[in-house]
Coordinates of C-alpha atoms in Angstrom, one line a residue:
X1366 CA 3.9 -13.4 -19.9
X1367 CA 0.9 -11.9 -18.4
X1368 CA -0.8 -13.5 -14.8
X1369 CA -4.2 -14.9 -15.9
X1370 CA -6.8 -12.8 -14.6
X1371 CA -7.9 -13.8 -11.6
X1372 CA -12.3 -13.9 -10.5
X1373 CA -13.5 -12.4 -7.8
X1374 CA -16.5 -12.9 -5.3
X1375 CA -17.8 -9.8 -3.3
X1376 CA -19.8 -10.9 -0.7
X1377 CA -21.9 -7.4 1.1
X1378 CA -21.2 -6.1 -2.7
X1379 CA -23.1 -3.1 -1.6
X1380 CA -22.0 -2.1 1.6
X1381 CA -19.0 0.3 2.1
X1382 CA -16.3 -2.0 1.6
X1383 CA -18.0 -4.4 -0.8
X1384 CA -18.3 -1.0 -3.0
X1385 CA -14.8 -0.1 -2.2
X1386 CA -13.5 -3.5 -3.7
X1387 CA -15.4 -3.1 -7.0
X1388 CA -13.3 0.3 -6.6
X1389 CA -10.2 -1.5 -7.1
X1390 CA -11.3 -3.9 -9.0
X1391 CA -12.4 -1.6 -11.4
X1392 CA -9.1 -0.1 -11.6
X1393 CA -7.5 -3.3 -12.6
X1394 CA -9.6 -5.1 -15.7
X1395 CA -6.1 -6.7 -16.8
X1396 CA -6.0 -8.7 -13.2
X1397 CA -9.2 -9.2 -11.7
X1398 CA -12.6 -10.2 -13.1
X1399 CA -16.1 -9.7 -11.0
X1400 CA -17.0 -13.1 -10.9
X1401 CA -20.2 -13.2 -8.3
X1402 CA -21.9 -10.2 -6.1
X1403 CA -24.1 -10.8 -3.5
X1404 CA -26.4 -7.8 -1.2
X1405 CA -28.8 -8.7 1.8
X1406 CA -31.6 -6.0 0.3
X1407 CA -30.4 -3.4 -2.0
X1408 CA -31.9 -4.3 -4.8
X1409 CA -31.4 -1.1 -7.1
X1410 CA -27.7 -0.9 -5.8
X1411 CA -26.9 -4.6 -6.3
X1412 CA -28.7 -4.0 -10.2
X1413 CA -26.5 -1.5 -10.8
X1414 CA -23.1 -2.8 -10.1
X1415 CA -24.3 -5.8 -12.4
X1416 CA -25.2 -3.7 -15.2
X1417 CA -21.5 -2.4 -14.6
X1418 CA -19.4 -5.2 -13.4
X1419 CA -21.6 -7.9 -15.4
X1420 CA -20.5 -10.8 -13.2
X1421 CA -22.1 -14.5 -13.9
X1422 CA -23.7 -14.8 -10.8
X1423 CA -26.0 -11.7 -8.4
X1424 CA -27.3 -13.8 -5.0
X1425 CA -29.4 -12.5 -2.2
X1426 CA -30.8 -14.6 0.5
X1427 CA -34.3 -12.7 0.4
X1428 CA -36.2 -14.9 -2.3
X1429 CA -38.6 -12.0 -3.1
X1430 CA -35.7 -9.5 -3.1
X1431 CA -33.7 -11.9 -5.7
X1432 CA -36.6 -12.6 -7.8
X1433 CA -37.1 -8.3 -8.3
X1434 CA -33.3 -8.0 -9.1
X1435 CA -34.1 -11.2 -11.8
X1436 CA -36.7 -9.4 -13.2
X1437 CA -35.3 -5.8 -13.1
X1438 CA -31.5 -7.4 -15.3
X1439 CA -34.0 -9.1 -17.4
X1440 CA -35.4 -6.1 -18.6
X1441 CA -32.3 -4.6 -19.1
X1442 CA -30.8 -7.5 -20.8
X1443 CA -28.4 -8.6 -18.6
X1444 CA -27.2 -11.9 -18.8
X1445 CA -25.9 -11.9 -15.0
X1446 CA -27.8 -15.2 -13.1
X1447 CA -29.4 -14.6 -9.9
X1448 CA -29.8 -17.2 -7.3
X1449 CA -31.9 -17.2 -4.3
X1450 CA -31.5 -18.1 -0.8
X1451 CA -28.9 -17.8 2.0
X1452 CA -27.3 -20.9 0.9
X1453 CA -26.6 -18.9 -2.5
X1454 CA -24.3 -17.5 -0.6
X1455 CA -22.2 -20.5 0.1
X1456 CA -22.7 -21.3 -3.3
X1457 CA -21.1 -18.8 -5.0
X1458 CA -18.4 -18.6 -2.6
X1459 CA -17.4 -21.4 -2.8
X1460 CA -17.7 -22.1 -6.7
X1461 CA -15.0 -24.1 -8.8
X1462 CA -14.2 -21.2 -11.1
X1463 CA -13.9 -18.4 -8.2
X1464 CA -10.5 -17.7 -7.3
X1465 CA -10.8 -15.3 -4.4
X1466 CA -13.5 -14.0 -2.4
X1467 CA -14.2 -10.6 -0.2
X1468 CA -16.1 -11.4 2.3
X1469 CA -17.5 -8.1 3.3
X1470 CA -21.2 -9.1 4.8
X1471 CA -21.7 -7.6 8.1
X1472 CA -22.8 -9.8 11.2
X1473 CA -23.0 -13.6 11.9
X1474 CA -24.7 -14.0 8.8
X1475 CA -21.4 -14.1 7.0
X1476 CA -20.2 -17.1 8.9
X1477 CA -21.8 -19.9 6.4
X1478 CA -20.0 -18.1 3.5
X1479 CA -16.6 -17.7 4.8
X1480 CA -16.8 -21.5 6.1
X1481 CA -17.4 -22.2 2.5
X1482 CA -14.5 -20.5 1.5
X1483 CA -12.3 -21.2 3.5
X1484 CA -13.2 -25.3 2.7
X1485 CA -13.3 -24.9 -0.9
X1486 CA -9.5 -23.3 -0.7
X1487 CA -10.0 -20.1 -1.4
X1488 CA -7.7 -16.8 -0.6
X1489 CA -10.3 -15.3 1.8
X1490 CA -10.4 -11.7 2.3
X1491 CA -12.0 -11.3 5.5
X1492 CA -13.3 -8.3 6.5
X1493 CA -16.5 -10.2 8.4
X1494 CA -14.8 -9.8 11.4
X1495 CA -18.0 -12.0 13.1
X1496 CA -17.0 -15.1 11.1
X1497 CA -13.8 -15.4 13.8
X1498 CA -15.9 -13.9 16.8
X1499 CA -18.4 -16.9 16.4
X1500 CA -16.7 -19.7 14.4
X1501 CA -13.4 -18.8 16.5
X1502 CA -11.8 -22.0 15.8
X1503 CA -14.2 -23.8 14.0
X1504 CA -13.6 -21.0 11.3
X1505 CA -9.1 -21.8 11.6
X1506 CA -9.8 -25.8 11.3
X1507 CA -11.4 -24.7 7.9
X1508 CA -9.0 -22.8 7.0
X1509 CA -6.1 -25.3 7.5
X1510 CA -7.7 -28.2 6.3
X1511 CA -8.9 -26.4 3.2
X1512 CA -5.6 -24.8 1.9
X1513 CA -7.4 -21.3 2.3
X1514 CA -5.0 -18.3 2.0
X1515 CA -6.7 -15.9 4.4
X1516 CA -5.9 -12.3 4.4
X1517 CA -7.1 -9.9 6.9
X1518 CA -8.7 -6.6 5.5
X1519 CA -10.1 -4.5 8.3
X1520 CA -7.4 -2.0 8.2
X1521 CA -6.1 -3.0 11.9
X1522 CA -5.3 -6.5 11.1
X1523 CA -4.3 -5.8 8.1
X1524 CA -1.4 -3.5 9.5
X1525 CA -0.4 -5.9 12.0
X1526 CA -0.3 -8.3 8.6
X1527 CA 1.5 -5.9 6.9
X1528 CA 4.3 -5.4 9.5
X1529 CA 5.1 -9.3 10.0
X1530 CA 6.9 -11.7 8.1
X1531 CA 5.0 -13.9 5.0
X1532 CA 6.1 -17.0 7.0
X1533 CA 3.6 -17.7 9.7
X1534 CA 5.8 -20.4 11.7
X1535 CA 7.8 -17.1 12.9
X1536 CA 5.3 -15.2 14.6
X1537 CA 5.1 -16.3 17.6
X1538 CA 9.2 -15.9 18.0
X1539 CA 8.7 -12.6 16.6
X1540 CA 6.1 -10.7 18.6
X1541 CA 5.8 -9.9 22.3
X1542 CA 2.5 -8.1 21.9
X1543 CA 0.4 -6.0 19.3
X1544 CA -1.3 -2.8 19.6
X1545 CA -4.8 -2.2 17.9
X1546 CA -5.6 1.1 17.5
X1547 CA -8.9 3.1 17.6
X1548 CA -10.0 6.2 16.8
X1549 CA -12.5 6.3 19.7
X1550 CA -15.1 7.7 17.5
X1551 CA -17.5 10.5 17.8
X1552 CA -17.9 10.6 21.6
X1553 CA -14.2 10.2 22.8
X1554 CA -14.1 13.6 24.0
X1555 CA -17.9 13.8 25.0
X1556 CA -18.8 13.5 29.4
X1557 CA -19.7 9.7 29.8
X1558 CA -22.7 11.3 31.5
X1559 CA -24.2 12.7 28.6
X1560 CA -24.2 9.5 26.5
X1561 CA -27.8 8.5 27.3
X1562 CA -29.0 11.1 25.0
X1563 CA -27.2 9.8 22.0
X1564 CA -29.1 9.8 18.8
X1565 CA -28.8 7.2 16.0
X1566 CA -27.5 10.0 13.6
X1567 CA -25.0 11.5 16.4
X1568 CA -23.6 7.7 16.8
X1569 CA -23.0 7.6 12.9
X1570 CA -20.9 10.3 12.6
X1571 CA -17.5 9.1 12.6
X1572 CA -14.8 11.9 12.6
X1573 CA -12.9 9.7 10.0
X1574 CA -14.2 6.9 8.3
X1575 CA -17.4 6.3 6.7
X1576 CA -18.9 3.5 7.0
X1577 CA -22.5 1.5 7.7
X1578 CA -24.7 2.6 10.4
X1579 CA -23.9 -0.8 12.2
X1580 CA -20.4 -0.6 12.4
X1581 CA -20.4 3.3 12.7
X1582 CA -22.2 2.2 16.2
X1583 CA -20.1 0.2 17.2
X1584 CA -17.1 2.5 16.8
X1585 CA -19.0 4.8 19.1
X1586 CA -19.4 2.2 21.8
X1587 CA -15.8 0.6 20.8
X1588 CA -17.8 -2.9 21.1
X1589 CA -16.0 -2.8 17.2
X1590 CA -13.0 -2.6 18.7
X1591 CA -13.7 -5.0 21.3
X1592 CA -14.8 -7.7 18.4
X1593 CA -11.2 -6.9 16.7
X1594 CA -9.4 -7.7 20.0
X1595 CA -11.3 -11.5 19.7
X1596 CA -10.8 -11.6 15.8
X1597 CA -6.7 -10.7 16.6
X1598 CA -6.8 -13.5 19.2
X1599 CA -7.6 -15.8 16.1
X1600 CA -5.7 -14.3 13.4
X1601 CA -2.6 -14.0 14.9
X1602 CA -2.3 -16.7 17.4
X1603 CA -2.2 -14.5 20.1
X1604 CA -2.9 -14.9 23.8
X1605 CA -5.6 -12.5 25.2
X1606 CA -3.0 -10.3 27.2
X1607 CA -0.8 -10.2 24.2
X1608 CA -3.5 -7.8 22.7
X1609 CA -3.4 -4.1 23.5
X1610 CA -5.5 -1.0 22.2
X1611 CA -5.0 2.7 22.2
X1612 CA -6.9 5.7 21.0
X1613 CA -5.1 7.5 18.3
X1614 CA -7.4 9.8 17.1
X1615 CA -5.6 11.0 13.7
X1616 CA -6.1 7.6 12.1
X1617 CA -2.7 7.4 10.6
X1618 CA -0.9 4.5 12.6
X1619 CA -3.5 1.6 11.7
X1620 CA -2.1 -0.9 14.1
X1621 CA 1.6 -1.9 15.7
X1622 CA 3.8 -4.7 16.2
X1623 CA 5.8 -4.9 19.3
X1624 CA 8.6 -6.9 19.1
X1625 CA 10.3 -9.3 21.6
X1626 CA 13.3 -6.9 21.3
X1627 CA 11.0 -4.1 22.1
X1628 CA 11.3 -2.7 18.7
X1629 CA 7.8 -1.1 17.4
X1630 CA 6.7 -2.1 13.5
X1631 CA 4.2 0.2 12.6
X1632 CA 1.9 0.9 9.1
X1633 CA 1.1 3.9 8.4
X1634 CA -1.8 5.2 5.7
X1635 CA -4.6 7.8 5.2
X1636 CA -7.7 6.2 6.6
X1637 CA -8.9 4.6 3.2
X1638 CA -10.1 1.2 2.9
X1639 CA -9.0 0.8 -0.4
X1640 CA -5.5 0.2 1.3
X1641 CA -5.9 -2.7 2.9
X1642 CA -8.4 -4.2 0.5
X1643 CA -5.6 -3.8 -2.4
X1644 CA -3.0 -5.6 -0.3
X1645 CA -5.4 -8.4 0.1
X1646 CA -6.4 -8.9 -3.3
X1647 CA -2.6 -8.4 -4.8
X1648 CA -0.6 -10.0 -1.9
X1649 CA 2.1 -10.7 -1.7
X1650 CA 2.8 -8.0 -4.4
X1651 CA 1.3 -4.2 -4.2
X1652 CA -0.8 -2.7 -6.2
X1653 CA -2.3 1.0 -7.1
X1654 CA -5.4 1.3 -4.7
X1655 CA -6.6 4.9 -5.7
X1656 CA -6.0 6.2 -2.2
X1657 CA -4.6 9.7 -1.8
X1658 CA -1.1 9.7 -0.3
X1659 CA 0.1 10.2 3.3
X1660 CA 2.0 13.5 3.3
X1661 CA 3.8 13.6 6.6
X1662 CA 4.5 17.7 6.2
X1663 CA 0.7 17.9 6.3
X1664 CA -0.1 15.6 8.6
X1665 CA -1.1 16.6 12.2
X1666 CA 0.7 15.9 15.5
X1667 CA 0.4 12.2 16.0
X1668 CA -1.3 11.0 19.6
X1669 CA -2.3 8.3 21.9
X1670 CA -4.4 7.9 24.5
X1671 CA -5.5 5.1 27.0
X1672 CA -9.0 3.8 26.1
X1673 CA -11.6 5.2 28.7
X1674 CA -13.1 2.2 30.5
X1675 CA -15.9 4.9 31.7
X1676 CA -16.7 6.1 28.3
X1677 CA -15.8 2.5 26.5
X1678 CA -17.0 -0.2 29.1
X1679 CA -17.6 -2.0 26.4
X1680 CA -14.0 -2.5 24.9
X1681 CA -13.4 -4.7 28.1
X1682 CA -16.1 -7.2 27.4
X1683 CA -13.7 -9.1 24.5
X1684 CA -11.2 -10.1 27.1
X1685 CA -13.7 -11.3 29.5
X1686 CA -15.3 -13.2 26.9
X1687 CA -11.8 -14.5 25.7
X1688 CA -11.3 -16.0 29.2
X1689 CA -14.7 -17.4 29.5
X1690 CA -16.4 -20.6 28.0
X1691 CA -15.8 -21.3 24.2
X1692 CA -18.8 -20.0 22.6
X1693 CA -18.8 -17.0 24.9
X1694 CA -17.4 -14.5 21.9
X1695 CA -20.7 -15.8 19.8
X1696 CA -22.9 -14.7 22.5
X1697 CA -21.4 -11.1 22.9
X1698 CA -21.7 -10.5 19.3
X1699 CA -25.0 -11.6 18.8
X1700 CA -26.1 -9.6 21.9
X1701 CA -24.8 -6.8 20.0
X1702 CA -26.6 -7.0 16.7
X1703 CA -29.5 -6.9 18.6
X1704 CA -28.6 -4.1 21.0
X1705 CA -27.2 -2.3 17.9
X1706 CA -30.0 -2.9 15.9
X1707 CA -33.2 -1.4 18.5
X1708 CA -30.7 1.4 19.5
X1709 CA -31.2 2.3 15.6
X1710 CA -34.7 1.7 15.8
X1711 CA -34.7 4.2 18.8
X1712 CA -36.5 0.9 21.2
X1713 CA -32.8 1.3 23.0
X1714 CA -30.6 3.7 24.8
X1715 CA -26.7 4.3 23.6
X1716 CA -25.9 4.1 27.1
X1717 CA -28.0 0.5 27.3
X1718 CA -26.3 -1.4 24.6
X1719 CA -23.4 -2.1 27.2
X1720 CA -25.6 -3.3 29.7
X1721 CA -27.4 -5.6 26.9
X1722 CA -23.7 -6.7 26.1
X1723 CA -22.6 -7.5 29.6
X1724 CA -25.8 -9.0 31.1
X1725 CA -25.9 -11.2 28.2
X1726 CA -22.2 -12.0 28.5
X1727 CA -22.8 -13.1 32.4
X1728 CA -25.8 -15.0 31.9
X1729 CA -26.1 -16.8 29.0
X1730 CA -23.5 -19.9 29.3
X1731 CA -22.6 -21.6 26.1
X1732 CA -23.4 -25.6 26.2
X1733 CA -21.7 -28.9 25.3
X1734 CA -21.3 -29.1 21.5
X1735 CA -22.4 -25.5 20.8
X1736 CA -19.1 -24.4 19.2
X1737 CA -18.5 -28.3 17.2
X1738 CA -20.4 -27.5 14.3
X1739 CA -22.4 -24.5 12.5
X1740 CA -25.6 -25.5 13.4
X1741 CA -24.3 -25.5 16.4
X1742 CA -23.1 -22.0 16.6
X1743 CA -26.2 -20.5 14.7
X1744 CA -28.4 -22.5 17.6
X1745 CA -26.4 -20.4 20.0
X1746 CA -26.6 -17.3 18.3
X1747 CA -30.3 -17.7 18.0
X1748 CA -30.2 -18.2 22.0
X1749 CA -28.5 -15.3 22.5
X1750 CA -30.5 -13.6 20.1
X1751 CA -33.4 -14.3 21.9
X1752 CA -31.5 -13.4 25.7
X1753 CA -31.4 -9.9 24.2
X1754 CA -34.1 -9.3 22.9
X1755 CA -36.0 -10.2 25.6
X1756 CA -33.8 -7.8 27.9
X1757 CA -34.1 -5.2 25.5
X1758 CA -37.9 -4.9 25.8
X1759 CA -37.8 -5.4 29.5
X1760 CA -35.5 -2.2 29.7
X1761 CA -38.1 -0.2 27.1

């Protein structure tokens, strides 16, 4: 007998990894059907992978955006429904017939969606890392209380995933800490002084992945690394000090496992997101991914390096955020959207975003009830939001 196939929502269908997982998908017809896409703007892209995929739903929070798409598949005769709105998000994660979901938007704007998942049951591939660095454990309650299967996908957490047993109860008897790794980006080898003069297109570069301009940033200032540190707290259970990082600039070792008899788990991989994004979608089984393999004769020397709390000050900000009020995580990351975000739009300096981050961080103290509910959360965000932004155009 053959496994019924199984229907898939791709939330941030058109970013990097959303495009990645209708990769894989694609390379599967027999298991996986493309149930529901969704894209904040890209209108052409998002038409396309319709007219490809054909799924029954397209969404896009952008009313005018969605109503284009509409008219664009009409024309070509697509029968693929398009629904409007952010909450057309939620919708269609969340929707009886979808069996898992990908939940690949970038930012906080992905925590609605996920919630929705996770309530409705679903196995969650999370790869918005934001929905655990604001929701935190708002986000977990859902998950429990929902039945949800979640399954990390950011190829970090899913190698710590990877190297520890299917049965959660044993994790904490099993692990004494774990060790994120990090590329360290374009500028690891680059004077700390010289970082002021960073361009946008300089910050993009990433010597190994590719990836959005948003998370390509953040890879440069490591404040992606630092939001992985607060997502590990969640995923795994973990105290903060149980949570380590090291540059390894290769890419090969994705993450590591140290036991509580000192014994090191580690998975190793070419750095292709189709990897982890397989695992999650097939787990507990394995399944072709279209990644080229790992040959060790070719491979170069493997190396790792303490993370530069001169060059990376912003790495340190997830465990001072950990310690602090609940809520505090939400505020760092929406401080950082916004730094992120005028950097891009050349209003900010590389070397400011940290001091965006930080001031924000110190100042802005989460309140009573912030972190109970969503609207809570996205009221804090919003303040935070606003915190930055106003210290952005001070420092202009």
């Amino acid at each position: 007998m053959t496994s019924p196939t199984r229907r898939v929502c791709v939330l941030g269908s058109t970013g990097s990894v959303g495009t990645n997982t209708l990769d894989v998908l694609a390379r599967h017809p027999e298991r996986y059907e493309v149930f529901a896409l969704s894209a904040m703007s890209r209108v052409d892209d998002l038409l396309a992978q319709c007219l490809q995929h054909k799924p029954r739903f397209a969404a896009m929070p952008d009313a005018t955006k969605a109503a284009e798409l509409r008219a664009k598949l009409r024309e070509a005769g697509s029968r693929t429904e398009v629904l409007a709105g952010a909450e057309s998000l939620s919708e269609i994660a969340a929707h009886p017939d979808v069996d898992m979901v990908m939940a690949a938007i970038v930012g906080a704007a992905g925590l609605a969606p996920c919630l929705a998942a996770a309530r409705a049951g679903k196995r969650l591939l999370l790869a918005n890392k934001e929905a655990l660095v604001v929701g935190g454990a708002l986000f977990m309650q859902a998950v429990e209380e929902g039945g949800a299967t979640l399954l990390p996908i950011d190829s970090e957490h899913s190698a710590i995933f990877q190297c520890l047993p299917e049965d959660r109860s044993a994790w904490p008897h099993r692990i004494d800490h774990i060790v994120l790794t990090a590329s360290g980006g374009p500028f690891r080898q680059r004077d700390p002084k010289t970082l002021a003069d960073v361009t946008p297109d300089q910050a993009c570069a990433h010597p190994n992945w590719v990836m959005g301009r948003k998370i390509s940033v953040d890879s440069a200032t490591m404040m992606n690394k630092a939001l992985e540190v607060i997502e590990a707290r969640w995923l795994f259970g973990l105290a903060p000090e149980q949570i380590k990082v090291l540059i390894h600039p290769q890419s090969i070792v994705h993450s590591m496992v140290v036991c509580r008899d000192m014994s090191v788990l580690a998975q190793l991989g070419t750095p292709d997101m189709r990897v982890p994004i397989a695992y999650g979608l097939s787990f507990p089984e394995r399944i072709e991914s279209g990644a080229g393999r790992l040959d060790l004769l070719k491979t170069p020397p493997l190396s790792f390096e303490e993370a530069d709390a001169i060059r990376f000050p912003g790495l340190h900000l997830s465990w001072q955020a950990l310690r602090s009020a609940e809520g505090s995580t939400a505020v760092l990351n929406a401080a950082n959207e916004e730094a992120v975000a005028a950097f891009l739009d050349r209003r900010l300096r590389f070397d400011q975003i940290y001091r965006v981050n930080a001031q924000s961080l110190e100042q802005l103290l989460p309140e009573a009830g912030d972190c109970a509910s969503v609207d809570g959360l996205l009221n804090l965000d919003a303040r935070a939001r606003r915190y930055a932004q106003e210290l952005i155009a001070s420092l202009a």
